[in-house]
């Protein structure tokens, strides 16, 4: 009992709205929307409930005063600046739906709410929503100590974000039911065998409970 209580207290402290930022990763229409370039991943995000849980977390973050960042992967129509040094990038070039700058494909997907206080960070290259982007500088300017990582995919971008966050000195928190990958049984394996070693793994409901809990001086 005491161990469980201390664990609950620890995550509550980690999720203080004043020092927590919620990051959504590639939750854009061209990735998890109905016209996705990656229909299998989009289906996994929706049928697992992960996308709906991201939406719940974003709405709760808005209510609790937690800063929200949306990390979007996109591509210029002329391809300038895009990476070409991995099979993934070459395959993406041939997809029928392109994540083109300014297109509907790079808008945040429903049902995720976006407020005027949210920031959208766009990248033209690489695999990580953090490395080589403005995210780290923004997190430091916000006084962030804890980064909650949500979205897709559990195969590539989510572990990339978690590793980068930890290497940069942030505490990473992963709500396991608010991330998705393919095949469907890969996500829990990634969480159990990799992410749990470096991040605090929790659930959407536990995060919502923490952010709704009254705090002294708030």
mmCIF file with all atom_site columns, C-alpha atoms in Angstrom:
data_model
loop_
_atom_site.group_PDB
_atom_site.id
_atom_site.type_symbol
_atom_site.label_atom_id
_atom_site.label_alt_id
_atom_site.label_comp_id
_atom_site.label_asym_id
_atom_site.label_entity_id
_atom_site.label_seq_id
_atom_site.pdbx_PDB_ins_code
_atom_site.Cartn_x
_atom_site.Cartn_y
_atom_site.Cartn_z
_atom_site.occupancy
_atom_site.B_iso_or_equiv
_atom_site.pdbx_formal_charge
_atom_site.auth_seq_id
_atom_site.auth_comp_id
_atom_site.auth_asym_id
_atom_site.auth_atom_id
_atom_site.pdbx_PDB_model_num
ATOM 1   C CA . UNK A 1 1   ? 0.000   0.000  0.000   1.00 0.00 ? 1   UNK A CA 1
ATOM 2   C CA . UNK A 1 2   ? 2.726   2.441  0.960   1.00 0.00 ? 2   UNK A CA 1
ATOM 3   C CA . UNK A 1 3   ? 4.620   1.636  -2.234  1.00 0.00 ? 3   UNK A CA 1
ATOM 4   C CA . UNK A 1 4   ? 1.514   2.340  -4.325  1.00 0.00 ? 4   UNK A CA 1
ATOM 5   C CA . UNK A 1 5   ? 0.874   5.582  -2.452  1.00 0.00 ? 5   UNK A CA 1
ATOM 6   C CA . UNK A 1 6   ? 4.425   6.784  -3.006  1.00 0.00 ? 6   UNK A CA 1
ATOM 7   C CA . UNK A 1 7   ? 4.152   5.891  -6.701  1.00 0.00 ? 7   UNK A CA 1
ATOM 8   C CA . UNK A 1 8   ? 0.934   7.888  -7.022  1.00 0.00 ? 8   UNK A CA 1
ATOM 9   C CA . UNK A 1 9   ? 2.488   10.841 -5.218  1.00 0.00 ? 9   UNK A CA 1
ATOM 10  C CA . UNK A 1 10  ? 5.511   10.712 -7.517  1.00 0.00 ? 10  UNK A CA 1
ATOM 11  C CA . UNK A 1 11  ? 3.489   10.870 -10.720 1.00 0.00 ? 11  UNK A CA 1
ATOM 12  C CA . UNK A 1 12  ? 1.290   13.639 -9.311  1.00 0.00 ? 12  UNK A CA 1
ATOM 13  C CA . UNK A 1 13  ? 4.418   15.678 -8.603  1.00 0.00 ? 13  UNK A CA 1
ATOM 14  C CA . UNK A 1 14  ? 5.809   14.926 -12.078 1.00 0.00 ? 14  UNK A CA 1
ATOM 15  C CA . UNK A 1 15  ? 2.599   16.161 -13.716 1.00 0.00 ? 15  UNK A CA 1
ATOM 16  C CA . UNK A 1 16  ? 2.444   19.587 -12.098 1.00 0.00 ? 16  UNK A CA 1
ATOM 17  C CA . UNK A 1 17  ? 0.782   21.731 -14.809 1.00 0.00 ? 17  UNK A CA 1
ATOM 18  C CA . UNK A 1 18  ? 3.315   24.508 -14.246 1.00 0.00 ? 18  UNK A CA 1
ATOM 19  C CA . UNK A 1 19  ? 6.224   22.315 -15.349 1.00 0.00 ? 19  UNK A CA 1
ATOM 20  C CA . UNK A 1 20  ? 4.535   19.795 -17.669 1.00 0.00 ? 20  UNK A CA 1
ATOM 21  C CA . UNK A 1 21  ? 4.088   19.927 -21.443 1.00 0.00 ? 21  UNK A CA 1
ATOM 22  C CA . UNK A 1 22  ? 1.905   17.571 -23.480 1.00 0.00 ? 22  UNK A CA 1
ATOM 23  C CA . UNK A 1 23  ? 3.354   16.608 -26.854 1.00 0.00 ? 23  UNK A CA 1
ATOM 24  C CA . UNK A 1 24  ? 1.229   15.066 -29.603 1.00 0.00 ? 24  UNK A CA 1
ATOM 25  C CA . UNK A 1 25  ? 3.295   13.347 -32.279 1.00 0.00 ? 25  UNK A CA 1
ATOM 26  C CA . UNK A 1 26  ? 2.168   13.222 -35.922 1.00 0.00 ? 26  UNK A CA 1
ATOM 27  C CA . UNK A 1 27  ? -1.520  13.329 -34.984 1.00 0.00 ? 27  UNK A CA 1
ATOM 28  C CA . UNK A 1 28  ? -2.221  14.880 -38.357 1.00 0.00 ? 28  UNK A CA 1
ATOM 29  C CA . UNK A 1 29  ? -4.907  14.112 -40.915 1.00 0.00 ? 29  UNK A CA 1
ATOM 30  C CA . UNK A 1 30  ? -2.512  12.586 -43.424 1.00 0.00 ? 30  UNK A CA 1
ATOM 31  C CA . UNK A 1 31  ? -1.254  10.100 -40.823 1.00 0.00 ? 31  UNK A CA 1
ATOM 32  C CA . UNK A 1 32  ? -4.167  9.237  -38.505 1.00 0.00 ? 32  UNK A CA 1
ATOM 33  C CA . UNK A 1 33  ? -7.107  10.769 -40.392 1.00 0.00 ? 33  UNK A CA 1
ATOM 34  C CA . UNK A 1 34  ? -9.630  8.957  -42.624 1.00 0.00 ? 34  UNK A CA 1
ATOM 35  C CA . UNK A 1 35  ? -7.564  9.742  -45.741 1.00 0.00 ? 35  UNK A CA 1
ATOM 36  C CA . UNK A 1 36  ? -4.260  8.661  -44.214 1.00 0.00 ? 36  UNK A CA 1
ATOM 37  C CA . UNK A 1 37  ? -1.174  7.828  -46.240 1.00 0.00 ? 37  UNK A CA 1
ATOM 38  C CA . UNK A 1 38  ? -0.745  4.973  -43.738 1.00 0.00 ? 38  UNK A CA 1
ATOM 39  C CA . UNK A 1 39  ? -4.205  3.398  -43.396 1.00 0.00 ? 39  UNK A CA 1
ATOM 40  C CA . UNK A 1 40  ? -3.029  0.505  -41.221 1.00 0.00 ? 40  UNK A CA 1
ATOM 41  C CA . UNK A 1 41  ? -1.501  2.921  -38.712 1.00 0.00 ? 41  UNK A CA 1
ATOM 42  C CA . UNK A 1 42  ? -4.549  5.189  -38.846 1.00 0.00 ? 42  UNK A CA 1
ATOM 43  C CA . UNK A 1 43  ? -6.807  2.216  -38.206 1.00 0.00 ? 43  UNK A CA 1
ATOM 44  C CA . UNK A 1 44  ? -4.676  1.119  -35.249 1.00 0.00 ? 44  UNK A CA 1
ATOM 45  C CA . UNK A 1 45  ? -4.759  4.613  -33.760 1.00 0.00 ? 45  UNK A CA 1
ATOM 46  C CA . UNK A 1 46  ? -8.537  4.769  -34.028 1.00 0.00 ? 46  UNK A CA 1
ATOM 47  C CA . UNK A 1 47  ? -9.627  1.219  -33.196 1.00 0.00 ? 47  UNK A CA 1
ATOM 48  C CA . UNK A 1 48  ? -7.299  1.009  -30.189 1.00 0.00 ? 48  UNK A CA 1
ATOM 49  C CA . UNK A 1 49  ? -8.776  4.198  -28.774 1.00 0.00 ? 49  UNK A CA 1
ATOM 50  C CA . UNK A 1 50  ? -5.366  5.900  -28.809 1.00 0.00 ? 50  UNK A CA 1
ATOM 51  C CA . UNK A 1 51  ? -6.488  8.844  -30.940 1.00 0.00 ? 51  UNK A CA 1
ATOM 52  C CA . UNK A 1 52  ? -9.552  9.399  -28.774 1.00 0.00 ? 52  UNK A CA 1
ATOM 53  C CA . UNK A 1 53  ? -7.350  9.281  -25.684 1.00 0.00 ? 53  UNK A CA 1
ATOM 54  C CA . UNK A 1 54  ? -4.986  11.858 -27.172 1.00 0.00 ? 54  UNK A CA 1
ATOM 55  C CA . UNK A 1 55  ? -8.016  14.090 -27.700 1.00 0.00 ? 55  UNK A CA 1
ATOM 56  C CA . UNK A 1 56  ? -9.111  13.574 -24.081 1.00 0.00 ? 56  UNK A CA 1
ATOM 57  C CA . UNK A 1 57  ? -5.631  14.418 -22.827 1.00 0.00 ? 57  UNK A CA 1
ATOM 58  C CA . UNK A 1 58  ? -5.373  17.565 -24.942 1.00 0.00 ? 58  UNK A CA 1
ATOM 59  C CA . UNK A 1 59  ? -8.774  18.771 -23.727 1.00 0.00 ? 59  UNK A CA 1
ATOM 60  C CA . UNK A 1 60  ? -7.787  18.087 -20.114 1.00 0.00 ? 60  UNK A CA 1
ATOM 61  C CA . UNK A 1 61  ? -4.435  19.828 -20.609 1.00 0.00 ? 61  UNK A CA 1
ATOM 62  C CA . UNK A 1 62  ? -6.258  22.910 -21.851 1.00 0.00 ? 62  UNK A CA 1
ATOM 63  C CA . UNK A 1 63  ? -8.476  22.883 -18.766 1.00 0.00 ? 63  UNK A CA 1
ATOM 64  C CA . UNK A 1 64  ? -5.562  22.316 -16.372 1.00 0.00 ? 64  UNK A CA 1
ATOM 65  C CA . UNK A 1 65  ? -3.274  24.949 -17.891 1.00 0.00 ? 65  UNK A CA 1
ATOM 66  C CA . UNK A 1 66  ? -0.804  22.420 -19.277 1.00 0.00 ? 66  UNK A CA 1
ATOM 67  C CA . UNK A 1 67  ? 1.004   23.670 -22.378 1.00 0.00 ? 67  UNK A CA 1
ATOM 68  C CA . UNK A 1 68  ? 0.327   21.601 -25.517 1.00 0.00 ? 68  UNK A CA 1
ATOM 69  C CA . UNK A 1 69  ? 2.726   21.167 -28.425 1.00 0.00 ? 69  UNK A CA 1
ATOM 70  C CA . UNK A 1 70  ? 1.713   19.428 -31.644 1.00 0.00 ? 70  UNK A CA 1
ATOM 71  C CA . UNK A 1 71  ? 4.632   17.926 -33.598 1.00 0.00 ? 71  UNK A CA 1
ATOM 72  C CA . UNK A 1 72  ? 3.853   17.628 -37.298 1.00 0.00 ? 72  UNK A CA 1
ATOM 73  C CA . UNK A 1 73  ? 5.929   15.952 -40.016 1.00 0.00 ? 73  UNK A CA 1
ATOM 74  C CA . UNK A 1 74  ? 5.603   17.562 -43.413 1.00 0.00 ? 74  UNK A CA 1
ATOM 75  C CA . UNK A 1 75  ? 7.263   17.896 -46.784 1.00 0.00 ? 75  UNK A CA 1
ATOM 76  C CA . UNK A 1 76  ? 7.732   20.739 -49.210 1.00 0.00 ? 76  UNK A CA 1
ATOM 77  C CA . UNK A 1 77  ? 6.195   20.137 -52.663 1.00 0.00 ? 77  UNK A CA 1
ATOM 78  C CA . UNK A 1 78  ? 9.686   20.325 -54.156 1.00 0.00 ? 78  UNK A CA 1
ATOM 79  C CA . UNK A 1 79  ? 11.110  17.967 -51.528 1.00 0.00 ? 79  UNK A CA 1
ATOM 80  C CA . UNK A 1 80  ? 13.827  20.398 -50.442 1.00 0.00 ? 80  UNK A CA 1
ATOM 81  C CA . UNK A 1 81  ? 15.272  19.595 -47.042 1.00 0.00 ? 81  UNK A CA 1
ATOM 82  C CA . UNK A 1 82  ? 13.711  16.133 -46.871 1.00 0.00 ? 82  UNK A CA 1
ATOM 83  C CA . UNK A 1 83  ? 15.753  13.202 -45.615 1.00 0.00 ? 83  UNK A CA 1
ATOM 84  C CA . UNK A 1 84  ? 16.666  10.377 -48.013 1.00 0.00 ? 84  UNK A CA 1
ATOM 85  C CA . UNK A 1 85  ? 18.979  8.234  -45.879 1.00 0.00 ? 85  UNK A CA 1
ATOM 86  C CA . UNK A 1 86  ? 16.533  5.518  -44.783 1.00 0.00 ? 86  UNK A CA 1
ATOM 87  C CA . UNK A 1 87  ? 14.073  3.146  -46.448 1.00 0.00 ? 87  UNK A CA 1
ATOM 88  C CA . UNK A 1 88  ? 11.236  4.827  -44.562 1.00 0.00 ? 88  UNK A CA 1
ATOM 89  C CA . UNK A 1 89  ? 11.850  8.164  -46.278 1.00 0.00 ? 89  UNK A CA 1
ATOM 90  C CA . UNK A 1 90  ? 12.067  6.613  -49.726 1.00 0.00 ? 90  UNK A CA 1
ATOM 91  C CA . UNK A 1 91  ? 8.824   4.709  -49.152 1.00 0.00 ? 91  UNK A CA 1
ATOM 92  C CA . UNK A 1 92  ? 7.101   7.908  -47.968 1.00 0.00 ? 92  UNK A CA 1
ATOM 93  C CA . UNK A 1 93  ? 7.990   9.626  -51.249 1.00 0.00 ? 93  UNK A CA 1
ATOM 94  C CA . UNK A 1 94  ? 5.889   7.042  -53.121 1.00 0.00 ? 94  UNK A CA 1
ATOM 95  C CA . UNK A 1 95  ? 2.779   7.177  -50.914 1.00 0.00 ? 95  UNK A CA 1
ATOM 96  C CA . UNK A 1 96  ? -0.451  8.374  -52.563 1.00 0.00 ? 96  UNK A CA 1
ATOM 97  C CA . UNK A 1 97  ? -1.045  10.912 -49.785 1.00 0.00 ? 97  UNK A CA 1
ATOM 98  C CA . UNK A 1 98  ? 1.799   13.367 -49.203 1.00 0.00 ? 98  UNK A CA 1
ATOM 99  C CA . UNK A 1 99  ? 2.261   15.409 -46.034 1.00 0.00 ? 99  UNK A CA 1
ATOM 100 C CA . UNK A 1 100 ? 2.700   18.626 -47.992 1.00 0.00 ? 100 UNK A CA 1
ATOM 101 C CA . UNK A 1 101 ? 3.224   21.940 -46.239 1.00 0.00 ? 101 UNK A CA 1
ATOM 102 C CA . UNK A 1 102 ? -0.012  23.910 -46.158 1.00 0.00 ? 102 UNK A CA 1
ATOM 103 C CA . UNK A 1 103 ? -2.223  20.989 -47.154 1.00 0.00 ? 103 UNK A CA 1
ATOM 104 C CA . UNK A 1 104 ? -5.057  19.461 -45.148 1.00 0.00 ? 104 UNK A CA 1
ATOM 105 C CA . UNK A 1 105 ? -2.856  16.402 -44.576 1.00 0.00 ? 105 UNK A CA 1
ATOM 106 C CA . UNK A 1 106 ? -0.728  18.321 -42.050 1.00 0.00 ? 106 UNK A CA 1
ATOM 107 C CA . UNK A 1 107 ? -3.639  19.728 -40.046 1.00 0.00 ? 107 UNK A CA 1
ATOM 108 C CA . UNK A 1 108 ? -4.269  18.249 -36.624 1.00 0.00 ? 108 UNK A CA 1
ATOM 109 C CA . UNK A 1 109 ? -6.729  15.382 -36.966 1.00 0.00 ? 109 UNK A CA 1
ATOM 110 C CA . UNK A 1 110 ? -10.176 15.190 -35.425 1.00 0.00 ? 110 UNK A CA 1
ATOM 111 C CA . UNK A 1 111 ? -11.208 14.742 -32.682 1.00 0.00 ? 111 UNK A CA 1
ATOM 112 C CA . UNK A 1 112 ? -8.153  16.455 -31.158 1.00 0.00 ? 112 UNK A CA 1
ATOM 113 C CA . UNK A 1 113 ? -9.028  19.998 -30.059 1.00 0.00 ? 113 UNK A CA 1
ATOM 114 C CA . UNK A 1 114 ? -6.534  22.766 -30.830 1.00 0.00 ? 114 UNK A CA 1
ATOM 115 C CA . UNK A 1 115 ? -6.583  25.995 -28.845 1.00 0.00 ? 115 UNK A CA 1
ATOM 116 C CA . UNK A 1 116 ? -4.999  29.341 -29.561 1.00 0.00 ? 116 UNK A CA 1
ATOM 117 C CA . UNK A 1 117 ? -2.422  28.648 -26.839 1.00 0.00 ? 117 UNK A CA 1
ATOM 118 C CA . UNK A 1 118 ? -1.196  25.445 -28.484 1.00 0.00 ? 118 UNK A CA 1
ATOM 119 C CA . UNK A 1 119 ? 1.979   25.556 -30.538 1.00 0.00 ? 119 UNK A CA 1
ATOM 120 C CA . UNK A 1 120 ? 2.504   23.527 -33.705 1.00 0.00 ? 120 UNK A CA 1
ATOM 121 C CA . UNK A 1 121 ? 6.101   22.532 -34.437 1.00 0.00 ? 121 UNK A CA 1
ATOM 122 C CA . UNK A 1 122 ? 6.747   21.382 -37.992 1.00 0.00 ? 122 UNK A CA 1
ATOM 123 C CA . UNK A 1 123 ? 9.714   19.434 -39.305 1.00 0.00 ? 123 UNK A CA 1
ATOM 124 C CA . UNK A 1 124 ? 10.889  18.709 -42.832 1.00 0.00 ? 124 UNK A CA 1
ATOM 125 C CA . UNK A 1 125 ? 13.494  16.070 -42.019 1.00 0.00 ? 125 UNK A CA 1
ATOM 126 C CA . UNK A 1 126 ? 14.460  13.197 -39.809 1.00 0.00 ? 126 UNK A CA 1
ATOM 127 C CA . UNK A 1 127 ? 12.574  10.811 -37.562 1.00 0.00 ? 127 UNK A CA 1
ATOM 128 C CA . UNK A 1 128 ? 12.320  12.734 -34.315 1.00 0.00 ? 128 UNK A CA 1
ATOM 129 C CA . UNK A 1 129 ? 9.800   15.392 -33.305 1.00 0.00 ? 129 UNK A CA 1
ATOM 130 C CA . UNK A 1 130 ? 12.454  16.823 -30.947 1.00 0.00 ? 130 UNK A CA 1
ATOM 131 C CA . UNK A 1 131 ? 15.950  16.501 -32.431 1.00 0.00 ? 131 UNK A CA 1
ATOM 132 C CA . UNK A 1 132 ? 16.653  19.232 -34.957 1.00 0.00 ? 132 UNK A CA 1
ATOM 133 C CA . UNK A 1 133 ? 13.383  21.089 -34.217 1.00 0.00 ? 133 UNK A CA 1
ATOM 134 C CA . UNK A 1 134 ? 12.335  23.986 -31.983 1.00 0.00 ? 134 UNK A CA 1
ATOM 135 C CA . UNK A 1 135 ? 10.810  21.674 -29.382 1.00 0.00 ? 135 UNK A CA 1
ATOM 136 C CA . UNK A 1 136 ? 13.715  21.609 -26.897 1.00 0.00 ? 136 UNK A CA 1
ATOM 137 C CA . UNK A 1 137 ? 14.084  25.397 -26.843 1.00 0.00 ? 137 UNK A CA 1
ATOM 138 C CA . UNK A 1 138 ? 10.335  25.828 -26.422 1.00 0.00 ? 138 UNK A CA 1
ATOM 139 C CA . UNK A 1 139 ? 10.226  23.315 -23.573 1.00 0.00 ? 139 UNK A CA 1
ATOM 140 C CA . UNK A 1 140 ? 12.984  25.160 -21.739 1.00 0.00 ? 140 UNK A CA 1
ATOM 141 C CA . UNK A 1 141 ? 11.264  28.505 -22.251 1.00 0.00 ? 141 UNK A CA 1
ATOM 142 C CA . UNK A 1 142 ? 8.075   27.011 -20.795 1.00 0.00 ? 142 UNK A CA 1
ATOM 143 C CA . UNK A 1 143 ? 9.978   25.785 -17.733 1.00 0.00 ? 143 UNK A CA 1
ATOM 144 C CA . UNK A 1 144 ? 9.181   22.201 -18.647 1.00 0.00 ? 144 UNK A CA 1
ATOM 145 C CA . UNK A 1 145 ? 10.491  19.389 -16.482 1.00 0.00 ? 145 UNK A CA 1
ATOM 146 C CA . UNK A 1 146 ? 8.091   16.651 -17.555 1.00 0.00 ? 146 UNK A CA 1
ATOM 147 C CA . UNK A 1 147 ? 7.123   15.824 -21.127 1.00 0.00 ? 147 UNK A CA 1
ATOM 148 C CA . UNK A 1 148 ? 4.034   13.703 -21.772 1.00 0.00 ? 148 UNK A CA 1
ATOM 149 C CA . UNK A 1 149 ? 4.465   11.952 -25.120 1.00 0.00 ? 149 UNK A CA 1
ATOM 150 C CA . UNK A 1 150 ? 1.412   10.810 -27.116 1.00 0.00 ? 150 UNK A CA 1
ATOM 151 C CA . UNK A 1 151 ? 0.539   9.928  -30.702 1.00 0.00 ? 151 UNK A CA 1
ATOM 152 C CA . UNK A 1 152 ? 2.185   7.791  -33.379 1.00 0.00 ? 152 UNK A CA 1
ATOM 153 C CA . UNK A 1 153 ? 3.988   5.747  -34.126 1.00 0.00 ? 153 UNK A CA 1
ATOM 154 C CA . UNK A 1 154 ? 5.159   3.380  -31.434 1.00 0.00 ? 154 UNK A CA 1
ATOM 155 C CA . UNK A 1 155 ? 7.433   1.936  -34.121 1.00 0.00 ? 155 UNK A CA 1
ATOM 156 C CA . UNK A 1 156 ? 9.576   5.017  -34.748 1.00 0.00 ? 156 UNK A CA 1
ATOM 157 C CA . UNK A 1 157 ? 8.625   8.550  -33.704 1.00 0.00 ? 157 UNK A CA 1
ATOM 158 C CA . UNK A 1 158 ? 7.346   7.817  -30.182 1.00 0.00 ? 158 UNK A CA 1
ATOM 159 C CA . UNK A 1 159 ? 10.473  5.992  -28.949 1.00 0.00 ? 159 UNK A CA 1
ATOM 160 C CA . UNK A 1 160 ? 12.568  8.615  -30.734 1.00 0.00 ? 160 UNK A CA 1
ATOM 161 C CA . UNK A 1 161 ? 10.784  11.380 -28.820 1.00 0.00 ? 161 UNK A CA 1
ATOM 162 C CA . UNK A 1 162 ? 11.103  9.572  -25.498 1.00 0.00 ? 162 UNK A CA 1
ATOM 163 C CA . UNK A 1 163 ? 14.816  8.894  -25.942 1.00 0.00 ? 163 UNK A CA 1
ATOM 164 C CA . UNK A 1 164 ? 15.492  12.479 -27.000 1.00 0.00 ? 164 UNK A CA 1
ATOM 165 C CA . UNK A 1 165 ? 13.517  13.858 -24.058 1.00 0.00 ? 165 UNK A CA 1
ATOM 166 C CA . UNK A 1 166 ? 15.399  11.692 -21.574 1.00 0.00 ? 166 UNK A CA 1
ATOM 167 C CA . UNK A 1 167 ? 18.772  12.529 -23.132 1.00 0.00 ? 167 UNK A CA 1
ATOM 168 C CA . UNK A 1 168 ? 17.942  16.234 -22.839 1.00 0.00 ? 168 UNK A CA 1
ATOM 169 C CA . UNK A 1 169 ? 17.146  15.902 -19.140 1.00 0.00 ? 169 UNK A CA 1
ATOM 170 C CA . UNK A 1 170 ? 13.342  15.840 -19.152 1.00 0.00 ? 170 UNK A CA 1
ATOM 171 C CA . UNK A 1 171 ? 11.232  13.287 -17.340 1.00 0.00 ? 171 UNK A CA 1
ATOM 172 C CA . UNK A 1 172 ? 9.247   11.421 -19.984 1.00 0.00 ? 172 UNK A CA 1
ATOM 173 C CA . UNK A 1 173 ? 5.740   10.189 -19.256 1.00 0.00 ? 173 UNK A CA 1
ATOM 174 C CA . UNK A 1 174 ? 3.978   7.861  -21.694 1.00 0.00 ? 174 UNK A CA 1
ATOM 175 C CA . UNK A 1 175 ? 0.264   7.082  -21.402 1.00 0.00 ? 175 UNK A CA 1
ATOM 176 C CA . UNK A 1 176 ? 0.397   3.641  -23.009 1.00 0.00 ? 176 UNK A CA 1
ATOM 177 C CA . UNK A 1 177 ? -3.181  3.827  -24.247 1.00 0.00 ? 177 UNK A CA 1
ATOM 178 C CA . UNK A 1 178 ? -2.549  7.120  -26.057 1.00 0.00 ? 178 UNK A CA 1
ATOM 179 C CA . UNK A 1 179 ? 0.106   5.823  -28.461 1.00 0.00 ? 179 UNK A CA 1
ATOM 180 C CA . UNK A 1 180 ? -0.262  3.424  -31.377 1.00 0.00 ? 180 UNK A CA 1
ATOM 181 C CA . UNK A 1 181 ? 1.838   1.458  -33.828 1.00 0.00 ? 181 UNK A CA 1
ATOM 182 C CA . UNK A 1 182 ? 1.647   -1.495 -36.194 1.00 0.00 ? 182 UNK A CA 1
ATOM 183 C CA . UNK A 1 183 ? 1.051   -4.330 -35.891 1.00 0.00 ? 183 UNK A CA 1
ATOM 184 C CA . UNK A 1 184 ? -1.262  -3.824 -32.934 1.00 0.00 ? 184 UNK A CA 1
ATOM 185 C CA . UNK A 1 185 ? 0.636   -6.199 -30.645 1.00 0.00 ? 185 UNK A CA 1
ATOM 186 C CA . UNK A 1 186 ? 3.879   -4.331 -31.240 1.00 0.00 ? 186 UNK A CA 1
ATOM 187 C CA . UNK A 1 187 ? 2.865   -1.320 -29.143 1.00 0.00 ? 187 UNK A CA 1
ATOM 188 C CA . UNK A 1 188 ? 2.533   -3.129 -25.789 1.00 0.00 ? 188 UNK A CA 1
ATOM 189 C CA . UNK A 1 189 ? 5.791   -4.962 -26.510 1.00 0.00 ? 189 UNK A CA 1
ATOM 190 C CA . UNK A 1 190 ? 7.569   -1.663 -27.169 1.00 0.00 ? 190 UNK A CA 1
ATOM 191 C CA . UNK A 1 191 ? 6.113   -0.165 -23.999 1.00 0.00 ? 191 UNK A CA 1
ATOM 192 C CA . UNK A 1 192 ? 6.985   -3.163 -21.835 1.00 0.00 ? 192 UNK A CA 1
ATOM 193 C CA . UNK A 1 193 ? 10.467  -3.886 -23.152 1.00 0.00 ? 193 UNK A CA 1
ATOM 194 C CA . UNK A 1 194 ? 11.766  -0.428 -24.050 1.00 0.00 ? 194 UNK A CA 1
ATOM 195 C CA . UNK A 1 195 ? 9.761   2.630  -23.009 1.00 0.00 ? 195 UNK A CA 1
ATOM 196 C CA . UNK A 1 196 ? 9.145   1.383  -19.467 1.00 0.00 ? 196 UNK A CA 1
ATOM 197 C CA . UNK A 1 197 ? 12.914  1.344  -18.938 1.00 0.00 ? 197 UNK A CA 1
ATOM 198 C CA . UNK A 1 198 ? 13.300  5.074  -19.531 1.00 0.00 ? 198 UNK A CA 1
ATOM 199 C CA . UNK A 1 199 ? 9.871   6.667  -19.036 1.00 0.00 ? 199 UNK A CA 1
ATOM 200 C CA . UNK A 1 200 ? 7.056   6.679  -16.514 1.00 0.00 ? 200 UNK A CA 1
ATOM 201 C CA . UNK A 1 201 ? 4.364   4.547  -18.149 1.00 0.00 ? 201 UNK A CA 1
ATOM 202 C CA . UNK A 1 202 ? 0.810   5.356  -17.133 1.00 0.00 ? 202 UNK A CA 1
ATOM 203 C CA . UNK A 1 203 ? -2.713  5.561  -18.561 1.00 0.00 ? 203 UNK A CA 1
ATOM 204 C CA . UNK A 1 204 ? -4.915  8.317  -19.888 1.00 0.00 ? 204 UNK A CA 1
ATOM 205 C CA . UNK A 1 205 ? -7.309  7.990  -16.959 1.00 0.00 ? 205 UNK A CA 1
ATOM 206 C CA . UNK A 1 206 ? -4.480  8.311  -14.427 1.00 0.00 ? 206 UNK A CA 1
ATOM 207 C CA . UNK A 1 207 ? -3.219  11.461 -16.130 1.00 0.00 ? 207 UNK A CA 1
ATOM 208 C CA . UNK A 1 208 ? -6.715  12.945 -16.191 1.00 0.00 ? 208 UNK A CA 1
ATOM 209 C CA . UNK A 1 209 ? -7.085  12.210 -12.474 1.00 0.00 ? 209 UNK A CA 1
ATOM 210 C CA . UNK A 1 210 ? -3.782  13.938 -11.711 1.00 0.00 ? 210 UNK A CA 1
ATOM 211 C CA . UNK A 1 211 ? -4.664  17.069 -13.657 1.00 0.00 ? 211 UNK A CA 1
ATOM 212 C CA . UNK A 1 212 ? -8.082  17.303 -12.024 1.00 0.00 ? 212 UNK A CA 1
ATOM 213 C CA . UNK A 1 213 ? -6.664  16.947 -8.513  1.00 0.00 ? 213 UNK A CA 1
ATOM 214 C CA . UNK A 1 214 ? -6.678  20.220 -6.507  1.00 0.00 ? 214 UNK A CA 1
ATOM 215 C CA . UNK A 1 215 ? -3.246  21.636 -5.766  1.00 0.00 ? 215 UNK A CA 1
ATOM 216 C CA . UNK A 1 216 ? -2.170  24.026 -3.065  1.00 0.00 ? 216 UNK A CA 1
ATOM 217 C CA . UNK A 1 217 ? -2.175  27.566 -4.356  1.00 0.00 ? 217 UNK A CA 1
ATOM 218 C CA . UNK A 1 218 ? -4.167  26.690 -7.453  1.00 0.00 ? 218 UNK A CA 1
#
